[in-house]
């Protein structure tokens, strides 16, 4: 594989800024690409947490204001291990506390068009002859709407080839027409087959329309988003660009998510040393105030609490769990109604159902290890990382057959058991009743200890490392450059 110079542009990167899976991907994929021999640099806003993490970051460029809404900014260079980072420093836009996208009331920051317009603008500029750096990428790799406007400038002004990866098509970055001038886009870009989308400027549409090649994070989601139900209005465009769209399944950071060495756990374990997993269940029950018992399965959830994740189905049937009998532990935050619903559910069943509203990386690891079974009935799931973490942690997932869940979870039945691929439970339908039947089915399987161990081991032995994905991205870059030449 020929090494390429890649600018990986992202609005999140774990562990410094993470609201979901994009943060994990941005931490692991560029490093896997670097290890595959590519010359990768990550472009990331210098949020307060990022600046704190890299106090020694060195200024490498100053850029003037490039449009009325885009202030002057600086680029700072830092290193995450051996991976070079370019931090986009613009205090007026990025030096504020809390969530990268939302204010304290949970509303989008009012100036998000300028914030991520600047991130996209600078990503494009670094791929152009006018770049202030003495390093030029062959490819500008954009992720989600926050960087998806970069291909527009590369298209109008020339520069590197571009790739847009869709991590979630439900978020599209749509703003008023006045932002066209504000961001310095040319008047002629206001076309339905360029950046205009139902009378608005859409960052994601612009990228999907104008990038050299497109990808999304699982093969099934790549097909689904061409369908009206999943495409959130962009299905016709994606059908049009289908030959340029690939589905590349995300990987898992196998160092960070390794039950044998995970420092957050009470006891390490592996596929051939599963007995030690039990100590993690006891520790989790104790930590969450659950009854310490080995006579019933413990279901786990770690999630953004949003419509996407289908956890309203779990709320609907939640009162049945203690009678199954089973225990439940939930870690999540988001939608206020779902947060309240889960709090109330826990209130009705102390000792059997425990809910923690918030974000905790360490507790997430302990739930993956301590739960018996992971519940993720998503309505759509571009890839999903938690079900892969669950598989690695011997915690078989319960999922709907959508997106990356369909590509990673193999339902338990006679045939899949015989071929040793059975690793979890897939809902038959999308109703609360379908979820309930699957919870019952999983609970019965859990009581059959030999069967359960086979299911656990099938999941734990599957290879989810990033090397496979890095090789596929390498091929995508090669093809993008051939088209761009
Ligand atoms: P999405 O990106 O749609 O939220 P993924 O499954 O791809 O879904 O990734 C979610 C990531 O965020 C996982 O690493 C998961 O552990 C983490 N996560 C989600 N909610 C929480 C939480 N409340 N506390 C800790 N980690 C969380
Ligand atoms: C998005 C998706 C999730 C995916 C993640 C990383 O947040 O909702 O399914 O795993 O991006 O690609």
Coordinates of C-alpha atoms in Angstrom, one line a residue, residues 194-441:
X194 CA -24.3 21.9 -4.4
X195 CA -24.8 23.3 -0.9
X196 CA -28.5 24.3 -0.9
X197 CA -30.9 22.0 0.8
X198 CA -34.6 23.0 1.1
X199 CA -33.7 26.7 1.3
X200 CA -30.9 26.2 3.8
X201 CA -27.2 25.8 3.7
X202 CA -26.4 22.1 4.6
X203 CA -22.8 21.3 5.5
X204 CA -23.4 17.5 5.2
X205 CA -25.2 17.8 1.9
X206 CA -22.5 19.9 0.5
X207 CA -19.9 17.3 1.4
X208 CA -21.9 14.4 0.1
X209 CA -22.4 16.2 -3.1
X210 CA -18.9 17.6 -3.7
X211 CA -16.4 15.2 -2.0
X212 CA -14.3 13.0 -4.2
X213 CA -15.5 9.8 -2.4
X214 CA -17.9 9.0 0.4
X215 CA -17.9 6.4 3.1
X216 CA -20.0 5.4 6.1
X217 CA -19.2 3.2 9.1
X218 CA -20.8 -0.1 8.2
X219 CA -21.8 -1.9 5.0
X220 CA -25.4 -2.3 6.0
X221 CA -25.7 1.5 6.9
X222 CA -24.2 2.3 3.5
X223 CA -27.2 0.5 1.9
X224 CA -29.8 1.7 4.5
X225 CA -29.1 5.5 3.9
X226 CA -30.0 5.1 0.3
X227 CA -33.5 4.2 1.5
X228 CA -36.0 7.0 2.4
X229 CA -36.6 5.6 5.9
X230 CA -33.0 5.9 7.0
X231 CA -31.7 8.7 4.7
X232 CA -33.2 11.7 6.5
X233 CA -33.9 13.4 3.2
X234 CA -30.6 12.6 1.6
X235 CA -31.4 9.1 0.2
X236 CA -31.9 10.4 -3.4
X237 CA -28.5 12.1 -3.3
X238 CA -26.9 9.0 -1.9
X239 CA -28.5 6.8 -4.5
X240 CA -27.1 9.1 -7.1
X241 CA -23.7 8.8 -5.6
X242 CA -23.9 5.1 -4.8
X243 CA -20.9 4.1 -6.9
X244 CA -18.8 6.6 -4.8
X245 CA -20.1 5.4 -1.4
X246 CA -18.5 2.6 0.7
X247 CA -19.3 1.0 4.0
X248 CA -16.2 0.4 6.1
X249 CA -16.9 -1.1 9.5
X250 CA -15.3 0.6 12.5
X251 CA -12.9 -1.2 14.6
X252 CA -12.2 -1.3 18.4
X253 CA -9.2 0.1 20.2
X254 CA -8.1 -3.4 21.4
X255 CA -5.6 -1.9 24.0
X256 CA -8.2 0.3 25.6
X257 CA -11.0 -2.3 25.5
X258 CA -9.2 -5.4 26.6
X259 CA -10.8 -7.3 29.6
X260 CA -7.5 -8.9 30.4
X261 CA -5.7 -5.7 31.1
X262 CA -8.4 -3.0 31.6
X263 CA -7.4 -1.0 34.7
X264 CA -11.0 0.0 35.5
X265 CA -12.0 -3.6 36.3
X266 CA -12.2 -5.5 39.6
X267 CA -10.6 -8.5 37.9
X268 CA -9.1 -9.2 34.5
X269 CA -10.4 -12.1 32.4
X270 CA -10.2 -13.6 28.9
X271 CA -12.1 -16.1 26.7
X272 CA -10.2 -19.0 28.3
X273 CA -10.4 -17.5 31.8
X274 CA -14.1 -16.5 32.0
X275 CA -14.6 -17.4 35.7
X276 CA -13.0 -14.2 36.7
X277 CA -15.7 -12.2 35.0
X278 CA -18.0 -13.0 38.0
X279 CA -15.9 -10.8 40.3
X280 CA -16.8 -7.9 38.0
X281 CA -20.5 -8.6 38.3
X282 CA -20.3 -8.6 42.1
X283 CA -18.3 -5.4 42.1
X284 CA -20.7 -3.7 39.8
X285 CA -23.7 -4.8 41.9
X286 CA -22.0 -3.4 44.9
X287 CA -21.0 -0.1 43.2
X288 CA -24.5 0.5 41.9
X289 CA -26.4 -0.6 45.0
X290 CA -27.9 -3.7 43.5
X291 CA -28.6 -6.9 45.4
X292 CA -25.5 -9.1 45.2
X293 CA -26.9 -12.3 43.7
X294 CA -25.7 -14.8 41.2
X295 CA -29.2 -16.2 40.5
X296 CA -30.3 -13.8 37.8
X297 CA -28.8 -12.1 34.7
X298 CA -27.7 -8.5 34.9
X299 CA -28.6 -6.5 31.8
X300 CA -26.5 -3.4 31.0
X301 CA -27.0 -0.2 29.0
X302 CA -24.5 2.5 28.2
X303 CA -25.9 5.1 25.8
X304 CA -26.8 8.5 24.7
X305 CA -30.4 8.6 25.7
X306 CA -32.0 9.6 22.4
X307 CA -34.7 8.4 20.1
X308 CA -32.0 6.7 17.9
X309 CA -31.1 4.2 20.6
X310 CA -34.6 2.7 21.1
X311 CA -34.4 2.7 24.8
X312 CA -38.0 3.8 25.2
X313 CA -38.8 0.2 24.3
X314 CA -36.8 -0.9 27.3
X315 CA -38.6 1.6 29.5
X316 CA -42.0 0.2 28.3
X317 CA -41.1 -3.3 29.4
X318 CA -38.8 -2.3 32.3
X319 CA -41.3 -3.1 35.1
X320 CA -41.2 -6.8 34.0
X321 CA -37.5 -7.2 34.5
X322 CA -37.4 -7.9 38.3
X323 CA -40.1 -10.6 37.7
X324 CA -38.1 -12.3 34.9
X325 CA -36.1 -12.2 37.2
X326 CA -33.3 -10.0 36.0
X327 CA -31.4 -6.9 37.1
X328 CA -30.7 -3.8 35.0
X329 CA -28.0 -1.2 35.2
X330 CA -28.2 1.9 33.0
X331 CA -25.5 4.6 32.4
X332 CA -26.6 7.4 30.1
X333 CA -27.6 11.0 29.5
X334 CA -29.5 13.0 27.0
X335 CA -33.2 13.4 26.4
X336 CA -34.8 14.7 29.7
X337 CA -37.9 12.5 29.4
X338 CA -35.8 9.4 29.0
X339 CA -33.6 10.4 31.9
X340 CA -36.6 10.9 34.1
X341 CA -38.2 7.6 32.9
X342 CA -35.2 5.6 33.8
X343 CA -34.8 7.4 37.2
X344 CA -38.4 6.5 38.0
X345 CA -37.9 2.9 36.9
X346 CA -35.0 2.6 39.3
X347 CA -37.0 4.2 42.0
X348 CA -39.7 1.5 41.8
X349 CA -37.2 -1.4 42.0
X350 CA -34.4 -0.5 44.4
X351 CA -31.8 -3.3 44.5
X352 CA -32.8 -4.6 41.1
X353 CA -32.6 -1.7 38.8
X354 CA -29.9 1.0 39.1
X355 CA -29.6 4.1 36.9
X356 CA -26.8 6.6 36.7
X357 CA -27.5 9.7 34.7
X358 CA -24.2 11.1 33.5
X359 CA -21.1 10.3 31.5
X360 CA -18.4 8.1 33.0
X361 CA -15.7 6.4 31.0
X362 CA -14.6 4.2 33.9
X363 CA -18.1 3.1 34.8
X364 CA -18.7 2.3 31.1
X365 CA -15.8 -0.2 31.3
X366 CA -17.1 -1.7 34.5
X367 CA -20.6 -2.2 33.0
X368 CA -19.2 -3.9 29.9
X369 CA -17.3 -6.3 32.2
X370 CA -19.9 -6.7 35.0
X371 CA -23.1 -7.1 33.1
X372 CA -24.1 -10.4 31.7
X373 CA -25.8 -9.1 28.6
X374 CA -25.8 -5.7 26.9
X375 CA -29.1 -4.1 25.6
X376 CA -28.9 -1.9 22.5
X377 CA -32.3 -1.9 20.6
X378 CA -31.3 1.0 18.3
X379 CA -33.8 2.2 15.7
X380 CA -30.8 2.9 13.5
X381 CA -27.1 2.5 14.2
X382 CA -24.5 3.6 11.7
X383 CA -21.9 1.3 13.3
X384 CA -22.2 1.2 17.1
X385 CA -19.2 0.6 19.2
X386 CA -20.8 -0.5 22.4
X387 CA -22.0 -3.8 21.0
X388 CA -18.4 -4.5 19.8
X389 CA -17.0 -3.6 23.3
X390 CA -19.7 -6.0 24.7
X391 CA -18.6 -8.8 22.4
X392 CA -15.0 -8.4 23.4
X393 CA -16.0 -8.4 27.1
X394 CA -18.0 -11.6 26.9
X395 CA -21.3 -9.7 27.4
X396 CA -23.5 -10.8 24.6
X397 CA -25.5 -7.9 23.1
X398 CA -29.2 -7.7 22.4
X399 CA -29.7 -5.6 19.3
X400 CA -32.0 -4.7 16.4
X401 CA -30.8 -5.9 12.9
X402 CA -29.8 -2.4 11.6
X403 CA -26.6 -0.8 10.5
X404 CA -23.4 -2.0 12.2
X405 CA -25.4 -4.0 14.6
X406 CA -26.6 -6.2 11.8
X407 CA -22.9 -6.5 10.6
X408 CA -21.5 -7.6 13.9
X409 CA -24.1 -9.4 16.0
X410 CA -25.1 -13.0 15.0
X411 CA -28.3 -14.3 16.5
X412 CA -28.2 -17.5 18.5
X413 CA -29.9 -20.4 16.8
X414 CA -29.0 -24.0 16.0
X415 CA -27.3 -23.2 12.7
X416 CA -25.2 -20.3 14.0
X417 CA -24.2 -22.3 17.1
X418 CA -23.1 -25.1 14.9
X419 CA -20.9 -22.8 12.8
X420 CA -19.6 -21.1 16.0
X421 CA -20.7 -17.6 14.9
X422 CA -23.7 -17.1 17.4
X423 CA -22.6 -14.2 19.6
X424 CA -25.8 -12.3 20.7
X425 CA -29.5 -11.9 20.3
X426 CA -31.3 -10.0 17.5
X427 CA -34.9 -8.7 17.9
X428 CA -37.6 -10.0 15.6
X429 CA -39.3 -6.7 15.0
X430 CA -39.2 -3.2 16.6
X431 CA -41.9 -3.3 19.2
X432 CA -41.5 -3.4 23.0
X433 CA -43.0 -6.9 22.8
X434 CA -40.2 -8.0 20.5
X435 CA -37.7 -6.7 22.9
X436 CA -39.4 -8.4 25.8
X437 CA -39.3 -11.8 24.0
X438 CA -35.6 -11.3 23.3
X439 CA -34.9 -10.4 26.9
X440 CA -36.7 -13.6 28.0
X441 CA -34.8 -15.6 25.4

